Coordinates of C-alpha atoms and ligand atoms in Angstrom, one line a residue:
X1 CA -99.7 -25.0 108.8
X2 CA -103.5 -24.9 108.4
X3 CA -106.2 -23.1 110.4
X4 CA -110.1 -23.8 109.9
X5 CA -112.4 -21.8 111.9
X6 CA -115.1 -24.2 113.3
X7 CA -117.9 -22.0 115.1
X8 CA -118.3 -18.7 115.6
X9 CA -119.8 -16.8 118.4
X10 CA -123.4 -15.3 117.3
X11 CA -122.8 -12.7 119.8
X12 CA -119.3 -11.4 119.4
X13 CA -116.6 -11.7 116.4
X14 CA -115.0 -14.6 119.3
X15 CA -114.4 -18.1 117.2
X16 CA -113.3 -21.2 118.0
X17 CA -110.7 -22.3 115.6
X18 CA -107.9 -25.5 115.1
X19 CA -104.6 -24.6 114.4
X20 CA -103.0 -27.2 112.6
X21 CA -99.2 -27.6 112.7
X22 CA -96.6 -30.0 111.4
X23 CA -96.2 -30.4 115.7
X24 CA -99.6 -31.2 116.5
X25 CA -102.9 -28.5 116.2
X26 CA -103.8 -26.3 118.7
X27 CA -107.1 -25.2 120.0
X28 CA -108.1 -21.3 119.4
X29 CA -108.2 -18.7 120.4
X30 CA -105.1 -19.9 122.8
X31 CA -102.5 -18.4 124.9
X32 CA -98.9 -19.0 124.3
X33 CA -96.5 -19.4 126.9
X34 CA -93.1 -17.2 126.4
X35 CA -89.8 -18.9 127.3
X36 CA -88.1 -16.1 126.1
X37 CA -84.7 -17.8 126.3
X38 CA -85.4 -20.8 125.5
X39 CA -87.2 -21.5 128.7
X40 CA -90.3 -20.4 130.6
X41 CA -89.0 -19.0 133.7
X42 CA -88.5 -21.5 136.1
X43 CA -90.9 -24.4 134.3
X44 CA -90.1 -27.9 132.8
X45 CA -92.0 -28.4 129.5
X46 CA -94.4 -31.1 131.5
X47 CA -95.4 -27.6 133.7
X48 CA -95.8 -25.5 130.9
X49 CA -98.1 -28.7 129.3
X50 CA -100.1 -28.9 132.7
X51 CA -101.3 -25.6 132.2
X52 CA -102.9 -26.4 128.9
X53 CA -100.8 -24.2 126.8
X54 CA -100.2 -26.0 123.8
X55 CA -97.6 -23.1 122.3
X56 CA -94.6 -21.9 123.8
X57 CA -92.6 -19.0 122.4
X58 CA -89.1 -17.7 122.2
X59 CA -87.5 -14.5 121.2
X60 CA -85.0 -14.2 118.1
X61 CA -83.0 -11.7 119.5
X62 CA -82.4 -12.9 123.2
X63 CA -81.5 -15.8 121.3
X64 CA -78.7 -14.3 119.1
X65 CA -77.3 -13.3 122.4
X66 CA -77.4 -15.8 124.4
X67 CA -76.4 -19.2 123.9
X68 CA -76.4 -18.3 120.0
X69 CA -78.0 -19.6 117.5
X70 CA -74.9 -21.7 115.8
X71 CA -75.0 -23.0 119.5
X72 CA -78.6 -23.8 119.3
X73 CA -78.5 -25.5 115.7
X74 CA -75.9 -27.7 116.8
X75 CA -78.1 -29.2 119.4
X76 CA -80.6 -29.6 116.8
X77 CA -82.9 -27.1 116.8
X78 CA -84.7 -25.2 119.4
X79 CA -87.0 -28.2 119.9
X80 CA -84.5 -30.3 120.9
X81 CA -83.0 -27.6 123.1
X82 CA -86.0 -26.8 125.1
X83 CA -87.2 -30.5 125.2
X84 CA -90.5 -29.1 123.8
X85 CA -92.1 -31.4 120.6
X86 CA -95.2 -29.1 120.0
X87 CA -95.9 -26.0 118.5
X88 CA -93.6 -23.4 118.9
X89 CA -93.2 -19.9 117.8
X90 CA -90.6 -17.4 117.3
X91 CA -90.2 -13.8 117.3
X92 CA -88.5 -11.1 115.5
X93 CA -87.2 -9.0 117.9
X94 CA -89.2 -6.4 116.6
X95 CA -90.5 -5.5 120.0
X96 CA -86.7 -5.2 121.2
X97 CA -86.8 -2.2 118.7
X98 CA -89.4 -0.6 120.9
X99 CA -88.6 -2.0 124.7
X100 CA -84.6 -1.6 124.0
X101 CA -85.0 1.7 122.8
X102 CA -82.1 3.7 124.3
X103 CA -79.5 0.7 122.8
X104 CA -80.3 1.2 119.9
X105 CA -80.7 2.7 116.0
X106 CA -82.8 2.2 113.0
X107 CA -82.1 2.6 109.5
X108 CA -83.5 1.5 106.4
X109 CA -80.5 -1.3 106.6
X110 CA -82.1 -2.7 110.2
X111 CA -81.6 -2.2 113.3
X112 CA -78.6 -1.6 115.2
X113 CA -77.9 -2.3 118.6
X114 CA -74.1 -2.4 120.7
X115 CA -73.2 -5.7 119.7
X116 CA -75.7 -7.0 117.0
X117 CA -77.3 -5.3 113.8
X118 CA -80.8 -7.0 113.2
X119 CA -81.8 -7.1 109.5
X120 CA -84.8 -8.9 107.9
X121 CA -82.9 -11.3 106.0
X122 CA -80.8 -12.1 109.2
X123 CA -83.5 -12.6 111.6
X124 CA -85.4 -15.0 109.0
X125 CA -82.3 -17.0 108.2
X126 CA -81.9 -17.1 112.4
X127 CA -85.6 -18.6 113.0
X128 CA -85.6 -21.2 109.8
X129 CA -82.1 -22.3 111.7
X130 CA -83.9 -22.6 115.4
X131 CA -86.6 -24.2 113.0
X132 CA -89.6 -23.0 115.1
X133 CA -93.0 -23.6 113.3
X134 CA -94.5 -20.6 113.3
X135 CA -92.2 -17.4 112.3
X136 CA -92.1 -13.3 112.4
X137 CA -90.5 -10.9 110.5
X138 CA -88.6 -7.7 111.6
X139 CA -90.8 -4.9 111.5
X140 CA -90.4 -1.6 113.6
X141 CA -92.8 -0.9 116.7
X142 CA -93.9 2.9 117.5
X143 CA -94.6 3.4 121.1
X144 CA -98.0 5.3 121.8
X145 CA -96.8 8.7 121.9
X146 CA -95.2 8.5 118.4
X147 CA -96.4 10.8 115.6
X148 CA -98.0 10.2 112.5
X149 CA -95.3 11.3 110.9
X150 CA -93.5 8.7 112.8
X151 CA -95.5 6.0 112.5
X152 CA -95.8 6.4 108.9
X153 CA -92.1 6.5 108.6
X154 CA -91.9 2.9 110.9
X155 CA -94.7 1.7 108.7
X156 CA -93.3 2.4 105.1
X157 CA -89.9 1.0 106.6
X158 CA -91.9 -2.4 108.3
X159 CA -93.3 -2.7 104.8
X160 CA -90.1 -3.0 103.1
X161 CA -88.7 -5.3 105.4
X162 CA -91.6 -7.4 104.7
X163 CA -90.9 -7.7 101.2
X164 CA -86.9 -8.9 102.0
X165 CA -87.6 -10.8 104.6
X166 CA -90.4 -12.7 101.8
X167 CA -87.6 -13.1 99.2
X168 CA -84.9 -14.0 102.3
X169 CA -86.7 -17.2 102.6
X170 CA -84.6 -20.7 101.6
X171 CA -87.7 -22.8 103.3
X172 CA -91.1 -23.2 103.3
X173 CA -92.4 -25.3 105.9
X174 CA -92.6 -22.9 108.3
X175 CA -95.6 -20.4 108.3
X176 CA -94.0 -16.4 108.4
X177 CA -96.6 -14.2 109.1
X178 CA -96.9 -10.6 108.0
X179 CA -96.5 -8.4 110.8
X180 CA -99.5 -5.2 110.9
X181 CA -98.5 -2.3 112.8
X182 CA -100.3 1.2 112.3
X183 CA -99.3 3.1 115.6
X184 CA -102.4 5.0 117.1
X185 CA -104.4 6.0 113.8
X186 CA -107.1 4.0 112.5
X187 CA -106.5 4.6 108.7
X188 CA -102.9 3.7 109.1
X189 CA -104.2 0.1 111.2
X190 CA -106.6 -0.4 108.7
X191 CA -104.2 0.3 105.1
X192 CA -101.3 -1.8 107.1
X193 CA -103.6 -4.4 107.5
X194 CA -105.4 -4.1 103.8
X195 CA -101.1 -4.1 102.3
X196 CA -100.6 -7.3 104.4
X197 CA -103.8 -9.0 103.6
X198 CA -102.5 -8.6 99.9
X199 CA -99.6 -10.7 100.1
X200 CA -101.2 -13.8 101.2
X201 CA -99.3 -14.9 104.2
X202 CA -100.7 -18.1 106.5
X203 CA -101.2 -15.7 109.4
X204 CA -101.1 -11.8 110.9
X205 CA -99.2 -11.0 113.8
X206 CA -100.8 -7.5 115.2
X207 CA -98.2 -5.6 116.7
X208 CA -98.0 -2.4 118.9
X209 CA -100.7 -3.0 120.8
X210 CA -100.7 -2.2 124.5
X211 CA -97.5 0.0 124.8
X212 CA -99.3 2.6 127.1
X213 CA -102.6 3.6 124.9
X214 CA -105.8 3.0 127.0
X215 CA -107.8 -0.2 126.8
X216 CA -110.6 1.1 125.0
X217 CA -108.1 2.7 122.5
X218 CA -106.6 -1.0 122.1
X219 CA -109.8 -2.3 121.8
X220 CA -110.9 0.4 119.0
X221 CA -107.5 0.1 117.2
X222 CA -107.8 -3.5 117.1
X223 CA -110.7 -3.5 115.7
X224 CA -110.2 -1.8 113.4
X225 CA -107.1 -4.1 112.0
X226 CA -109.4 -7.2 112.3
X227 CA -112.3 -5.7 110.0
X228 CA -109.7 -5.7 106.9
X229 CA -108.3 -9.0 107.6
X230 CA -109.3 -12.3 105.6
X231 CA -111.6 -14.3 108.0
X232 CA -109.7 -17.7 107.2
X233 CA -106.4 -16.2 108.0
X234 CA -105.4 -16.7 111.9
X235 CA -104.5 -13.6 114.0
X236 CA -102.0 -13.3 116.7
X237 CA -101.8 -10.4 118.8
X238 CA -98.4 -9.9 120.3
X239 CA -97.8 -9.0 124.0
X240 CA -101.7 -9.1 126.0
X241 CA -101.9 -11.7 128.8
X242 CA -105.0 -10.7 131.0
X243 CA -107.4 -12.8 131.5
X244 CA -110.1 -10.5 131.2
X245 CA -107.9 -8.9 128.2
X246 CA -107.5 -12.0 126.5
X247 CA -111.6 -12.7 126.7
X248 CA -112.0 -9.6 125.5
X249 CA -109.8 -9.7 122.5
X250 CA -111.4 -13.3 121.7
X251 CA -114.4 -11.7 121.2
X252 CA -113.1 -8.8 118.9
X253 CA -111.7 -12.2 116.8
X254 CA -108.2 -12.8 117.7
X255 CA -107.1 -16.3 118.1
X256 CA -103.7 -16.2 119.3
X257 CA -101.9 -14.5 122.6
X258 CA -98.4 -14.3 124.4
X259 CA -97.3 -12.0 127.0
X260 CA -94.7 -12.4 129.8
X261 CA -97.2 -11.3 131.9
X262 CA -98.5 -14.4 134.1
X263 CA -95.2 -15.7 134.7
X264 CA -93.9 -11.9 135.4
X265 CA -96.3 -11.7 138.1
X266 CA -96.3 -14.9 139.4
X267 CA -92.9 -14.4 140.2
X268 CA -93.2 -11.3 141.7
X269 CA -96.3 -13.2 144.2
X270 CA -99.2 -11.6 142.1
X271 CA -101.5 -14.6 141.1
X272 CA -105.1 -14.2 139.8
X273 CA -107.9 -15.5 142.0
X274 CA -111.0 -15.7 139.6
X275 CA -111.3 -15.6 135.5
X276 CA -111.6 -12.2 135.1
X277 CA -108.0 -11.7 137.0
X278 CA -108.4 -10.6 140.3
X279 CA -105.2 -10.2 142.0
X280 CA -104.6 -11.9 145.2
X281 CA -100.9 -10.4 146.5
X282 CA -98.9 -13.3 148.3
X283 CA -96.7 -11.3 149.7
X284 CA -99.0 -9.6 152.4
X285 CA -99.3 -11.0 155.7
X286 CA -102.9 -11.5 155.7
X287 CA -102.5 -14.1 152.7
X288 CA -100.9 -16.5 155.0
X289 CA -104.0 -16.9 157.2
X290 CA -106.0 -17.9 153.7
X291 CA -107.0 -21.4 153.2
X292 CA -107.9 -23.1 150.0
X293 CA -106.9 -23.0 146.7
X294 CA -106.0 -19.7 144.9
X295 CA -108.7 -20.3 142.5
X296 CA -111.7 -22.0 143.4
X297 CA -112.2 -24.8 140.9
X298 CA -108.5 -24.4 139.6
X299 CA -107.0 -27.9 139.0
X300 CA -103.9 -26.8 138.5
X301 CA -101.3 -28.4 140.5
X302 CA -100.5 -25.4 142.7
X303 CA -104.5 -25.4 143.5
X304 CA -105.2 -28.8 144.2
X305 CA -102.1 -29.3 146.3
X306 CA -101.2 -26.0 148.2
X307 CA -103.4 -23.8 150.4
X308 CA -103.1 -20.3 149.4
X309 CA -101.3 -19.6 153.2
X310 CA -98.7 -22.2 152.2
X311 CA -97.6 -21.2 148.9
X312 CA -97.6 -17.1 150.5
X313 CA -95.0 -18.8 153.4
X314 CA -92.9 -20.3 150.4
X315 CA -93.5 -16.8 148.4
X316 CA -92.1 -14.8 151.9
X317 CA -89.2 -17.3 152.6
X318 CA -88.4 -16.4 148.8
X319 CA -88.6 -20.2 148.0
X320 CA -88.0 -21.1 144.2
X321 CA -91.5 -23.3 144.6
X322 CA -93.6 -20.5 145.4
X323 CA -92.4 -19.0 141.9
X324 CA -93.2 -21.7 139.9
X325 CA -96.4 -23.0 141.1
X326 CA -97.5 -19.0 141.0
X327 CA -96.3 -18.9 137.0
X328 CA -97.8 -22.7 136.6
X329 CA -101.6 -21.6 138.1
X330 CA -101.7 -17.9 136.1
X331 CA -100.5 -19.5 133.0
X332 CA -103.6 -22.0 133.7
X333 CA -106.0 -19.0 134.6
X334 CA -105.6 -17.2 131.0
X335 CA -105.9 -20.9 129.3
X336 CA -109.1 -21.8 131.5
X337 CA -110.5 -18.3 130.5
X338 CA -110.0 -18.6 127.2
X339 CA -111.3 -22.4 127.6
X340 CA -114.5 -21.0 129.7
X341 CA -114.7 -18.0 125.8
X342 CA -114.3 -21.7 123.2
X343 CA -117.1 -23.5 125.3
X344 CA -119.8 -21.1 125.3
X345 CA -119.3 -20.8 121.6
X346 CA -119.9 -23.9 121.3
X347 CA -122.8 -23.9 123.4
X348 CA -124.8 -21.5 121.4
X349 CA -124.0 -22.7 118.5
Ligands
LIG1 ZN1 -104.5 -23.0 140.1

């Protein structure tokens, strides 16, 4: 993997990057679409491609469960599985750590949930067996209300794991990147990110980010990690998928982005109207009287052949197409966002 960063915006910390991976380079900052079993909700890979993501992501853990990863390997990877021959990411499971957190119990050893204990060395040897290109180690998420005490304890034990999962490693064409946590505290964001930045690894995943704080905390926090980051060294913050939040973030100098959350509300009839994610509901009544596209200017295939009234009919008759051309347009409105963030980098520069 190799990232250059080719402009950068004389306004903001945004810039406008190329990801380069063994599967073809990628345009930053982008969004990643998250197919967390294998499959984005509902979408063939030729969807997911329409809406200009160029990444697609699947979790470690969800994987272990279900169909297994023996399973997986014997179809030849998770490429071959998901019929998907670009980039792909995998996760830790890390985050299952924090959303799971009633299943389950961490020691020093990893993390144990009913049926499955999680351990560094166990989730790297999983992902170099799916063989997705770009990898994560376990660490341990805080939620927001967690103590420094707390988050120092997750920290210290997110910075051991680092070091197995390092040593864990039997390949070394994928790119792992270090995983900076840091809870709610500034000075613990900023030496998480300064102890990561030490060891050299081909990209940062920021984790714990938007699990309850307020925005402008995010935003603060965030900033914070970037500032004691290497500038040549992409960034990926884990779990944001707003529009607006993803613009915003761009311009505080991530690159990468994943989040359930336009397929999530797609399939629950939200879809975003405008760039800066305006939500248009299609389950009320009134939506069925609208005509035009759901975005004006959208060229998605939900926008240039459906009406907003028709897809809210599909949406209230519960039709399976109404889900999928709602995930298909708000995956395309955080990639045309981010699109409309490269361009005017360009622009000024
Ligand atoms: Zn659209």
């Amino acid at each position: 993997m190799h990232f250059r960063v080719l402009a950068t915006d004389p306004t903001s910390a945004l810039r406008v990057g190329v990801l380069e991976t063994r599967r073809g380079s990628v345009q930053t900052p982008a969004f990643m679409a998250v197919g967390t079993r294998a499959s984005v909700k509902g979408l063939t890979p030729d969807d997911v491609r329409s809406t200009g993501a160029r990444v697609v992501l699947s979790n470690t853990y969800h994987l272990m469960q279900q169909p297994g990863i023996d399973y997986v390997e014997r179809l030849g990877g998770l490429h071959a599985f998901m019929r998907w021959d670009g980039p792909m990411l995998t996760d830790s499971g890390g985050f299952q750590v924090f959303s799971l957190a009633g299943l389950r119990e961490v020691t020093d050893e990893g993390v144990h949930f009913e049926s499955l204990l999680l351990t560094p060395e166990c989730v790297v040897d999983a992902q170099e067996r799916l063989g997705a290109d770009l990898i994560m180690p376990l660490d341990e998420c805080v939620s927001a209300d967690a103590s420094r005490e707390q988050t120092e304890s997750a920290l210290e034990r997110t910075a051991a794991w680092w070091q197995r999962s390092l040593e864990a490693r039997r390949t070394t064409d994928q790119a792992l990147f270090a995983l900076v946590q840091g809870g709610m505290f500034d000075d613990l964001r900023r030496q998480a990110a300064r102890s990561a930045a030490a060891t050299s690894p081909p990209g940062f995943a920021l984790g714990g980010f938007s699990v309850g704080e307020p925005k402008e905390l995010t935003a603060a926090l965030l900033q914070a990690t970037v500032d004691e980051l290497p500038p040549a060294t992409p960034r990926y913050l884990m779990g944001v998928g707003h529009p607006a939040d993803v613009v915003r973030y761009a311009r505080l100098g991530v690159d990468l982005f994943d989040s359930v959350l336009p397929t999530r509300l797609g399939r629950t009839g939200s879809v975003w109207c405008d760039l800066n994610g305006t939500e248009l509901r299609l389950a009320r009544r009134a939506a069925l009287e609208l005509d035009g596209p759901l975005r004006a200017g959208c060229t998605c295939v939900a926008c240039t052949e459906w009406s907003i009234g028709s897809i809210a009919a599909l949406f209230q008759s519960r039709e399976q197409l109404a889900f999928r051309l709602a995930s298909v347009h708000n995956l395309r409105v955080v990639a045309d966002a981010l699109h409309a963030a490269r361009s005017q980098v360009v622009y000024h520069t």
